[in-house]
């Protein structure tokens, strides 16, 4: 049996959990074993009934007043013990914050290995995985031992698919018994997102600025971003220097963006920056150096000093739109 | 208040990565080394916490002798002492790494130093295993908060926030505790020249842990397949602006 930890918002599974279910479904199909899901929270059953489309045969729903809110250690404990009880051979989750965290607990408690952010799985003996390093700019082929095998699926590694043979889901409600020690770690409060802001992760256009912009040049970057109704993104050099807040950093240790267009001004294109913007549909690079690595990732480029090019673009937009 | 920070030496790769012939590692012949930005922030956070509460801040790494450079960097911005768990330089898997860190923490306790707070990066820059901090916490029976971007310590309680769905989740745990942090929690200071000089004189305790491979077992590294792209040069300098705006109109981002 393959057991998948499914994250949800009370109505639907998360996109990355659907991706993980897609990989798990293929694995279950090729190895001829059933696919089971585990969901936490009061509304777990509501979400679970819909998982037949993903090929889930059995869904374990866990609800308990003290772990309906996210409690990673307690969730990991329940996941690990159900996996052992039901004889799971593979335990799988999305390579999301929660997926990686809950599986790290479950595998640590089972004293088993865990492979984070896998992009491919080759079952059998040995059991092989390909996983992401350096935020996805490098891949590692690895062997994963132990029983069960714990692994997470890198976000965006596959498109979510519906199963070829949809199933009707058998629901099993399990009453967890969390320990006080595990419940030390749980969400005790929430701060909702600020309304009305174009978030960097969701923006259709991102105007990016790097070292080439300089401490005093961000007015020009902001102006272009505002004209395009987009967001400002920056490189780590910029946040480390304190020119802009870290919330605007794009990359391995910042935000991953996926706009229609990323305008990268004075950014060289280090691998750690590229992993944050490679999901952009196209990139326009503005750089004095035509050999900058960013050029090989870009669809379009302007060679030149951004301090001249960027204001000229803003002026041209104003002229064309009459603003 | 004693704080331990765990950091990992990694190559400072720039625009391109090349692998060694046996595909076991990144070719580092022409590269410098650093630690993850998350870990730099963990070091800064420890220095601030000890500055505000008293006590001592210790930095630990499992790695080759050369990783003393990264320990000195951390001491240059204010960590008081360092621990090197020396290896032959080959990668250790996350299970083995966590076990060696746990042994080191227990040895410290026996020698009379107990830690109130163990700080980690949310994930290592190179291997990105997303688990060492949690394994250490589980082995030591401590609570662990991951991915933290704001941390406050009051009366033996750590209150931490992390980002979730555009907003924040708040956690509260009693000390001693494990916390893994993300870049953005603070803005690390740059080391000063006197800081660097002081760091040279600070103590580095060394030991050689016995390897105990567990998993996952690295077989080889690969570069992901590159999408072939040809870049269209729209022009040079300010004269390129009309061509850029034509492109923006074509992409539906500007309506003329
Ligand atoms: C573990 C790790 C994680 C990291 N995570 C991130 C991350 O999340 N995000 C990130 O961005 N970086 C990250 N980095 C840092 C990364 O390696 C690079 O150092 C950084 O991205 C470089 O920023 P930059 O392109 O602005 O600066 P540089 O590399 O210095 O490039 C500046 C560019 O500007 C151009 N330029 C200069 N002047 C002008 C001008 N007047 N007009 C036009 N062009 C000009 C230059 O030709 C050059 O191409 C990480 C590094 C490590 C080791
Ligand atoms: N070799 C190491 N030496 C010291 N700390 C480490 C080492 N490897 C990982 N860590 C710590 O564990 C965190 C998470 O690593 P990982 O689980 O491998 O992604 C890192 O950010 C470090 O704080």
XYZ file of C-alpha atoms and ligand atoms in Angstrom:
655
model
C 0.000 0.000 0.000
C 1.117 3.529 -0.766
C 0.054 6.182 1.713
C -0.169 9.843 0.718
C -0.442 12.763 3.160
C -2.952 15.130 1.539
C -3.079 18.834 2.427
C -6.323 20.721 1.900
C -8.195 23.934 2.694
C -11.356 22.262 3.979
C -12.843 21.982 0.483
C -10.198 20.836 -1.964
C -6.786 19.181 -1.857
C -3.852 21.521 -2.496
C -2.385 21.576 -5.978
C 0.929 20.172 -4.772
C -0.868 17.322 -2.994
C -2.631 16.515 -6.284
C 0.788 16.415 -7.935
C 2.009 14.026 -5.231
C -1.151 11.899 -5.699
C -0.425 11.780 -9.438
C 3.062 10.379 -8.856
C 1.769 8.042 -6.144
C -1.029 6.837 -8.436
C 1.442 5.927 -11.180
C 3.627 4.150 -8.647
C 0.643 2.246 -7.244
C -0.426 1.306 -10.777
C 2.995 0.088 -11.867
C 3.574 -1.919 -8.700
C -0.017 -3.190 -8.390
C -0.724 -1.926 -4.887
C -3.602 0.170 -3.544
C -3.396 3.924 -3.009
C -4.486 5.330 0.333
C -4.668 8.898 1.572
C -4.494 10.462 5.012
C -6.143 13.803 5.799
C -6.315 15.837 8.996
C -8.938 18.258 10.255
C -12.684 18.586 10.781
C -13.439 18.767 7.070
C -11.133 15.909 6.089
C -14.012 13.656 4.970
C -15.483 16.358 2.718
C -12.208 16.531 0.831
C -11.519 12.801 0.977
C -14.657 11.726 -0.915
C -13.390 13.655 -3.925
C -10.088 11.792 -4.047
C -11.545 8.921 -6.070
C -10.755 10.970 -9.156
C -7.105 10.663 -8.194
C -7.388 6.885 -7.785
C -7.510 6.783 -3.996
C -9.133 3.556 -2.731
C -9.137 4.296 0.980
C -8.944 7.579 2.859
C -8.059 7.828 6.530
C -9.553 10.931 8.107
C -8.223 12.168 11.419
C -9.981 14.749 13.510
C -9.308 15.742 17.115
C -9.958 19.048 18.866
C -6.271 19.583 19.640
C -4.905 18.715 16.230
C -7.440 20.083 13.815
C -5.106 23.088 13.718
C -1.732 22.267 12.221
C 0.421 20.339 14.706
C 3.403 18.946 12.778
C 4.832 16.560 15.400
C 1.426 15.073 16.253
C 0.459 14.816 12.575
C 3.784 13.129 11.795
C 3.294 10.703 14.700
C -0.212 9.717 13.496
C 0.985 9.366 9.917
C 3.914 7.154 10.937
C 1.890 4.883 13.171
C -0.914 4.420 10.628
C 1.686 3.686 7.942
C 3.176 0.974 10.153
C -0.210 -0.448 11.205
C -1.509 -0.682 7.657
C 1.746 -1.929 6.179
C 2.560 0.985 3.878
C 5.618 0.362 1.702
C 5.879 3.980 0.562
C 4.749 7.108 2.399
C 4.570 10.139 0.212
C 3.693 13.846 0.439
C 4.065 17.078 -1.480
C 7.428 18.820 -1.280
C 5.647 21.761 0.362
C 6.504 23.299 3.742
C 4.001 21.047 5.485
C 4.669 17.967 3.367
C 8.388 18.073 4.039
C 7.844 18.874 7.697
C 5.283 16.165 8.473
C 7.297 13.518 6.624
C 10.490 14.567 8.396
C 8.718 13.905 11.713
C 7.193 10.614 10.604
C 10.500 9.294 9.230
C 12.535 10.516 12.207
C 10.101 8.836 14.612
C 10.309 5.619 12.559
C 14.109 5.948 12.424
C 13.886 5.663 8.641
C 15.414 7.723 5.843
C 13.490 10.346 3.881
C 14.156 11.761 0.417
C 12.876 15.329 -0.002
C 11.742 16.915 -3.271
C 11.921 13.953 -5.623
C 11.195 14.386 -9.321
C 11.297 10.721 -10.359
C 10.855 7.369 -8.672
C 12.075 3.999 -9.962
C 10.567 1.354 -7.681
C 12.128 -2.061 -7.117
C 15.261 -3.259 -5.361
C 17.155 -1.054 -5.170
C 14.520 1.663 -4.908
C 15.842 4.689 -6.800
C 14.815 8.321 -6.738
C 15.919 11.493 -8.457
C 15.760 14.478 -6.136
C 16.409 18.196 -6.310
C 19.463 19.864 -4.822
C 20.241 23.571 -4.795
C 16.550 24.392 -5.089
C 16.301 22.392 -8.323
C 19.340 23.653 -10.216
C 21.031 20.298 -9.681
C 19.632 16.763 -9.570
C 20.767 13.818 -7.473
C 20.158 10.159 -8.257
C 19.904 8.346 -4.945
C 19.010 5.018 -3.410
C 16.340 5.044 -0.737
C 16.267 2.141 1.728
C 14.061 1.322 4.677
C 10.483 0.307 5.214
C 8.376 2.195 4.623
C 10.152 4.548 2.264
C 9.428 8.184 3.046
C 9.627 10.707 0.225
C 8.189 14.009 -0.964
C 7.514 15.125 -4.538
C 9.016 18.420 -5.686
C 6.340 21.021 -6.380
C 5.619 21.517 -10.111
C 7.533 18.334 -11.049
C 4.386 16.898 -12.693
C 1.027 18.155 -13.904
C -1.804 16.861 -11.698
C -3.747 14.155 -13.549
C -6.956 12.357 -12.850
C -6.674 8.586 -12.576
C -7.512 6.439 -15.608
C -9.745 4.331 -13.390
C -11.538 6.547 -10.851
C -12.420 4.719 -7.666
C -15.037 5.095 -5.009
C -13.323 6.041 -1.808
C -13.745 4.029 1.358
C -13.618 6.477 4.276
C -12.156 5.370 7.579
C -12.381 7.820 10.472
C -9.477 7.353 12.853
C -9.463 8.918 16.302
C -5.891 10.022 17.002
C -4.511 10.149 20.529
C -1.890 12.863 20.469
C 0.569 13.059 23.356
C 1.144 16.256 25.306
C 4.779 16.250 24.164
C 3.815 16.194 20.491
C 1.214 18.909 21.018
C 3.826 21.377 22.237
C 4.250 22.332 18.580
C 1.054 23.622 17.046
C -0.390 26.714 15.512
C -1.711 28.951 18.298
C -2.548 31.967 16.178
C -2.811 33.257 12.649
C -2.236 36.552 10.921
C -4.276 36.757 7.702
C -2.663 37.944 4.453
C -2.808 41.660 3.702
C -5.656 42.310 1.306
C -5.278 44.111 -1.975
C -1.541 43.793 -2.580
C -0.204 42.262 -5.787
C 1.803 39.436 -4.269
C 5.177 38.732 -5.807
C 4.359 35.039 -6.169
C 1.149 35.751 -8.110
C 2.099 38.864 -10.100
C 1.646 38.714 -13.901
C 4.614 40.990 -14.418
C 7.645 41.240 -12.177
C 10.241 43.957 -12.650
C 13.447 42.669 -11.101
C 16.422 44.689 -9.949
C 19.911 43.476 -9.048
C 23.266 44.907 -8.088
C 23.323 46.891 -11.335
C 20.434 49.050 -10.072
C 22.481 50.456 -7.198
C 21.318 51.786 -3.840
C 19.502 54.764 -5.326
C 18.092 53.342 -8.545
C 14.994 51.517 -7.312
C 12.663 54.429 -7.997
C 13.029 53.635 -11.705
C 12.296 49.936 -11.130
C 9.214 50.743 -9.014
C 7.918 53.208 -11.572
C 8.007 50.584 -14.333
C 6.413 47.975 -12.061
C 3.556 50.359 -11.219
C 3.003 51.239 -14.893
C 2.696 47.523 -15.686
C 0.544 46.722 -12.643
C 3.221 44.327 -11.464
C 5.469 43.692 -8.496
C 9.119 44.475 -7.739
C 11.497 41.531 -7.334
C 15.160 41.728 -6.397
C 18.333 39.678 -6.126
C 20.003 38.698 -2.885
C 22.767 41.253 -3.343
C 20.056 43.881 -3.069
C 18.437 42.527 0.110
C 21.790 41.805 1.788
C 22.818 45.400 1.209
C 19.570 46.511 2.836
C 18.431 48.353 -0.319
C 15.122 46.475 -0.389
C 13.256 44.134 2.020
C 13.814 40.388 1.866
C 10.129 39.877 1.033
C 11.026 41.037 -2.491
C 13.870 38.546 -2.977
C 13.454 36.103 -5.846
C 15.321 32.796 -5.681
C 16.341 29.721 -3.751
C 16.070 31.424 -0.366
C 13.436 33.920 -1.450
C 10.182 33.740 -3.394
C 9.494 31.584 -6.462
C 7.719 33.628 -9.104
C 5.779 32.563 -12.209
C 4.776 35.726 -14.089
C 3.993 36.033 -17.790
C 7.004 38.344 -18.073
C 10.002 38.857 -15.820
C 12.035 41.961 -16.633
C 15.453 41.303 -15.060
C 17.428 44.562 -14.792
C 21.071 44.409 -13.772
C 20.813 40.830 -12.537
C 23.585 38.446 -13.610
C 21.564 35.213 -13.375
C 23.218 33.149 -10.619
C 21.717 29.654 -10.355
C 20.154 30.518 -7.003
C 18.325 33.422 -8.603
C 17.300 31.440 -11.684
C 15.547 28.688 -9.670
C 13.255 31.425 -8.386
C 12.264 32.788 -11.808
C 12.513 29.853 -14.195
C 8.741 29.387 -14.127
C 8.320 32.795 -15.810
C 6.746 32.394 -19.277
C 9.358 34.751 -20.671
C 12.255 36.801 -19.430
C 13.460 40.160 -20.740
C 17.016 40.812 -19.601
C 18.396 44.330 -19.428
C 22.124 44.195 -18.866
C 25.330 45.914 -19.938
C 27.007 42.513 -20.302
C 25.784 40.486 -23.264
C 27.525 37.407 -21.846
C 25.760 37.503 -18.466
C 24.279 34.053 -17.641
C 20.820 35.681 -17.505
C 21.058 36.129 -21.292
C 20.986 32.373 -21.845
C 17.744 32.129 -19.823
C 16.064 35.104 -21.452
C 13.799 35.179 -24.504
C 14.416 38.895 -25.037
C 17.236 41.240 -24.153
C 18.264 44.852 -24.267
C 21.978 45.510 -24.043
C 22.689 48.707 -22.187
C 22.703 50.709 -18.997
C 19.454 50.069 -17.173
C 19.509 53.610 -15.807
C 18.885 54.784 -19.351
C 16.845 51.870 -20.669
C 14.304 51.549 -17.832
C 13.216 55.224 -17.728
C 13.023 55.214 -21.539
C 10.659 52.224 -21.420
C 8.489 53.937 -18.777
C 8.367 57.117 -20.882
C 7.421 55.120 -23.985
C 4.615 53.332 -22.101
C 3.275 56.707 -20.974
C 3.459 58.014 -24.534
C 1.707 54.989 -26.006
C -1.028 54.797 -23.368
C -1.451 58.541 -23.029
C -0.978 58.386 -19.224
C 20.885 31.559 27.765
C 23.055 29.248 25.661
C 22.417 29.028 21.954
C 23.851 26.520 19.481
C 23.765 27.201 15.725
C 24.446 24.492 13.130
C 25.894 25.562 9.756
C 27.052 23.651 6.684
C 29.935 24.578 4.377
C 28.822 24.707 0.712
C 30.419 25.976 -2.503
C 29.527 29.487 -3.608
C 28.335 28.748 -7.116
C 27.537 31.595 -9.474
C 25.973 31.464 -12.928
C 27.094 28.006 -14.025
C 27.794 24.714 -12.290
C 30.194 22.027 -13.471
C 30.465 18.581 -11.929
C 33.543 16.528 -11.129
C 34.344 13.702 -13.584
C 32.899 11.060 -11.248
C 29.681 13.155 -10.931
C 29.850 12.915 -7.139
C 30.272 16.616 -6.459
C 30.292 20.118 -7.861
C 33.714 20.971 -9.280
C 34.871 23.468 -6.668
C 38.381 24.137 -7.972
C 37.529 27.708 -8.883
C 34.911 28.406 -6.256
C 34.790 29.989 -2.828
C 32.732 28.555 0.021
C 29.959 29.848 2.220
C 26.940 28.684 4.246
C 23.249 28.952 3.409
C 21.689 32.420 3.776
C 19.224 30.797 6.202
C 22.163 29.737 8.373
C 23.782 33.179 8.186
C 20.527 34.497 9.594
C 20.542 31.803 12.308
C 24.005 32.990 13.349
C 22.864 36.620 13.435
C 19.783 35.672 15.458
C 21.934 33.799 18.005
C 24.281 36.754 18.416
C 21.293 39.061 19.013
C 19.606 36.696 21.484
C 22.774 36.219 23.519
C 23.428 39.952 23.307
C 20.006 40.648 24.809
C 19.809 37.801 27.339
C 23.424 36.985 28.236
C 24.940 33.527 27.913
C 27.046 32.146 25.122
C 26.555 31.397 21.430
C 28.256 28.362 19.902
C 28.501 27.505 16.199
C 28.807 23.878 15.090
C 29.564 22.274 11.769
C 30.043 18.744 10.512
C 32.505 18.943 7.660
C 36.140 18.960 6.600
C 38.948 20.848 8.328
C 38.452 23.625 5.765
C 35.009 24.288 7.291
C 36.862 26.096 10.097
C 36.663 29.057 7.658
C 32.884 29.087 8.033
C 33.200 28.714 11.826
C 35.585 31.700 11.916
C 33.161 33.735 9.761
C 30.422 33.071 12.334
C 32.732 33.937 15.236
C 33.718 37.132 13.432
C 30.172 38.442 13.738
C 29.973 37.474 17.406
C 29.604 33.739 18.058
C 31.657 32.930 21.153
C 33.033 29.497 20.364
C 32.883 26.743 17.769
C 32.665 22.980 17.416
C 34.044 21.141 14.391
C 32.853 17.577 13.824
C 35.533 16.669 11.366
C 34.886 14.475 8.317
C 36.981 13.509 5.311
C 34.932 15.968 3.240
C 32.513 13.498 1.678
C 28.803 14.237 2.082
C 27.040 12.767 5.068
C 23.382 11.878 4.660
C 20.836 13.783 6.808
C 20.169 10.875 9.193
C 23.891 10.473 9.930
C 24.373 14.246 10.175
C 21.561 14.582 12.703
C 22.901 11.655 14.751
C 26.377 13.225 14.924
C 24.889 16.573 16.000
C 22.800 14.831 18.684
C 25.921 13.076 20.027
C 27.775 16.378 20.104
C 24.942 18.089 22.023
C 24.874 15.223 24.544
C 28.649 15.396 24.960
C 28.339 19.138 25.608
C 25.697 18.470 28.263
C 27.976 15.961 29.958
C 30.768 18.516 29.875
C 28.466 21.004 31.615
C 27.042 23.110 28.750
C 23.297 22.824 28.189
C 21.612 24.668 25.334
C 18.340 26.545 25.686
C 17.982 27.022 21.959
C 19.298 25.060 18.968
C 19.115 27.043 15.728
C 19.269 25.552 12.222
C 18.645 26.669 8.685
C 15.279 25.570 7.270
C 17.160 23.569 4.658
C 20.803 23.154 3.700
C 21.823 25.139 0.597
C 23.228 22.170 -1.308
C 21.420 18.962 -0.325
C 18.114 20.570 0.731
C 17.049 17.578 2.840
C 14.531 19.534 4.964
C 14.940 17.274 7.998
C 18.133 17.578 10.085
C 16.617 20.009 12.622
C 13.522 17.851 13.103
C 15.600 14.674 13.516
C 17.719 16.374 16.167
C 14.591 17.596 17.982
C 12.945 14.161 17.904
C 16.106 12.452 19.205
C 16.530 14.962 22.036
C 12.819 15.067 22.880
C 12.630 18.810 22.183
C 9.881 20.783 20.436
C 10.830 22.148 17.010
C 9.439 25.053 14.980
C 10.454 25.084 11.308
C 10.738 27.801 8.671
C 10.695 30.642 11.183
C 10.852 34.266 10.014
C 10.293 36.017 13.327
C 11.392 34.836 16.769
C 10.922 36.277 20.246
C 12.161 34.834 23.508
C 10.448 35.806 26.778
C 10.484 34.061 30.158
C 11.588 30.717 28.791
C 9.073 30.703 25.930
C 9.870 31.032 22.216
C 7.178 32.669 20.083
C 7.769 32.216 16.381
C 6.019 33.120 13.165
C 6.261 31.567 9.800
C 4.707 32.395 6.462
C 1.679 30.401 5.337
C -0.585 31.210 2.405
C 0.451 34.864 2.299
C -0.193 35.344 6.025
C 1.495 34.041 9.162
C 1.201 31.027 11.451
C 2.168 31.615 15.075
C 3.770 28.946 17.270
C 4.733 29.075 20.919
C 6.986 26.522 22.614
C 8.752 26.289 25.970
C 12.566 26.279 25.990
C 14.710 24.311 25.477
C 13.667 24.116 21.838
C 14.880 23.656 18.290
C 14.088 26.362 15.732
C 14.928 26.339 12.027
C 14.978 29.761 10.424
C 14.620 31.277 6.988
C 16.439 34.163 5.385
C 14.531 37.385 6.070
C 14.216 36.820 9.841
C 16.900 39.503 10.217
C 19.526 41.315 8.178
C 22.892 39.814 9.135
C 25.670 42.274 9.899
C 28.943 42.177 8.019
C 31.975 41.103 10.042
C 34.206 43.961 11.190
C 38.001 43.863 11.063
C 38.295 43.691 14.872
C 35.626 40.961 14.784
C 37.769 38.960 12.377
C 40.836 39.419 14.560
C 38.955 38.319 17.680
C 37.588 35.284 15.805
C 41.119 34.049 15.169
C 41.700 33.713 18.889
C 38.430 31.983 19.754
C 38.288 28.307 20.634
C 37.331 25.580 18.158
C 36.604 22.255 19.882
C 37.239 19.337 17.556
C 36.179 15.729 17.418
C 35.954 13.081 14.735
C 32.553 11.364 14.640
C 32.350 7.799 13.329
C 30.571 7.625 9.958
C 27.277 5.695 10.012
C 25.692 5.919 6.572
C 21.911 5.645 6.566
C 20.174 7.383 3.689
C 19.216 8.519 1.191
C 22.413 7.289 -0.480
C 23.727 9.645 -3.151
C 24.692 7.767 -6.318
C 25.486 10.598 -8.710
C 24.685 14.207 -9.530
C 23.230 15.439 -12.810
C 22.521 18.799 -14.366
C 18.858 19.176 -15.325
C 18.108 19.197 -19.045
C 18.310 22.764 -20.324
C 15.573 24.198 -22.467
C 17.204 25.513 -25.627
C 16.400 29.176 -25.894
C 17.609 31.723 -28.346
C 17.519 35.251 -27.091
C 16.108 37.980 -29.293
C 18.074 41.193 -28.840
C 15.526 44.022 -28.954
C 18.150 46.726 -29.192
C 20.854 48.647 -27.415
C 20.398 51.400 -24.845
C 17.442 53.782 -24.606
C 16.720 53.433 -28.340
C 15.394 49.950 -27.607
C 12.395 51.347 -25.667
C 9.878 51.337 -28.593
C 10.758 47.708 -29.407
C 10.292 46.767 -25.745
C 6.892 48.452 -25.573
C 5.837 46.734 -28.818
C 6.689 43.464 -27.083
C 4.686 44.485 -23.981
C 1.704 45.280 -26.220
C 2.072 41.951 -28.025
C 2.138 40.118 -24.680
C -1.022 41.947 -23.648
C 0.699 43.721 -20.757
C 0.246 47.216 -22.169
C -2.807 48.280 -24.141
C -2.031 50.930 -26.697
C 22.887 29.120 -0.914
C 22.688 30.377 -1.669
C 21.395 30.863 -1.847
C 21.173 32.011 -2.578
N 19.884 32.441 -2.754
C 19.670 33.498 -3.570
C 18.333 33.947 -3.849
O 17.355 33.436 -3.301
N 18.175 34.972 -4.716
C 19.238 35.598 -5.331
O 19.022 36.510 -6.121
N 20.498 35.210 -5.049
C 20.737 34.197 -4.189
N 22.027 33.852 -3.904
C 23.127 34.738 -4.377
C 23.536 34.488 -5.819
O 24.510 33.474 -5.859
C 24.154 35.768 -6.432
O 25.190 36.237 -5.613
C 23.145 36.910 -6.636
O 21.952 36.422 -7.222
C 23.762 37.959 -7.533
O 22.939 39.103 -7.570
P 23.019 40.136 -8.788
O 22.723 39.416 -10.053
O 22.166 41.291 -8.422
O 24.540 40.651 -8.724
P 25.767 40.352 -9.680
O 25.993 38.914 -9.840
O 26.871 41.200 -9.193
O 25.279 40.899 -11.094
C 25.058 42.244 -11.393
C 24.668 42.310 -12.879
O 24.289 43.633 -13.179
C 24.859 43.998 -14.443
N 24.962 45.462 -14.430
C 25.769 46.223 -13.657
N 25.536 47.523 -13.869
C 24.541 47.589 -14.793
C 23.851 48.660 -15.416
N 24.123 49.955 -15.119
N 22.889 48.381 -16.324
C 22.600 47.085 -16.649
N 23.235 46.032 -16.064
C 24.185 46.284 -15.155
C 26.174 43.263 -14.500
O 26.599 43.097 -15.846
C 25.803 41.942 -13.838
O 25.324 41.009 -14.792
C 22.270 32.711 -3.139
C 23.571 32.243 -2.947
C 23.785 31.090 -2.210
C 25.175 30.588 -2.032
N 26.973 19.079 7.859
C 26.249 19.864 8.672
N 26.833 20.474 9.727
C 26.115 21.271 10.561
N 24.808 21.526 10.389
C 24.176 20.938 9.351
C 24.853 20.077 8.438
N 23.956 19.656 7.516
C 22.775 20.242 7.825
N 22.907 21.014 8.932
C 21.882 21.871 9.564
O 20.602 21.371 9.293
C 19.834 22.313 8.525
C 18.904 21.581 7.600
O 19.627 20.747 6.717
P 18.943 19.677 5.759
O 17.977 18.907 6.562
O 20.087 18.843 5.257
O 18.299 20.435 4.645
C 20.890 23.168 7.851
O 20.398 24.437 7.451
C 21.916 23.275 8.965
O 21.511 24.207 9.945
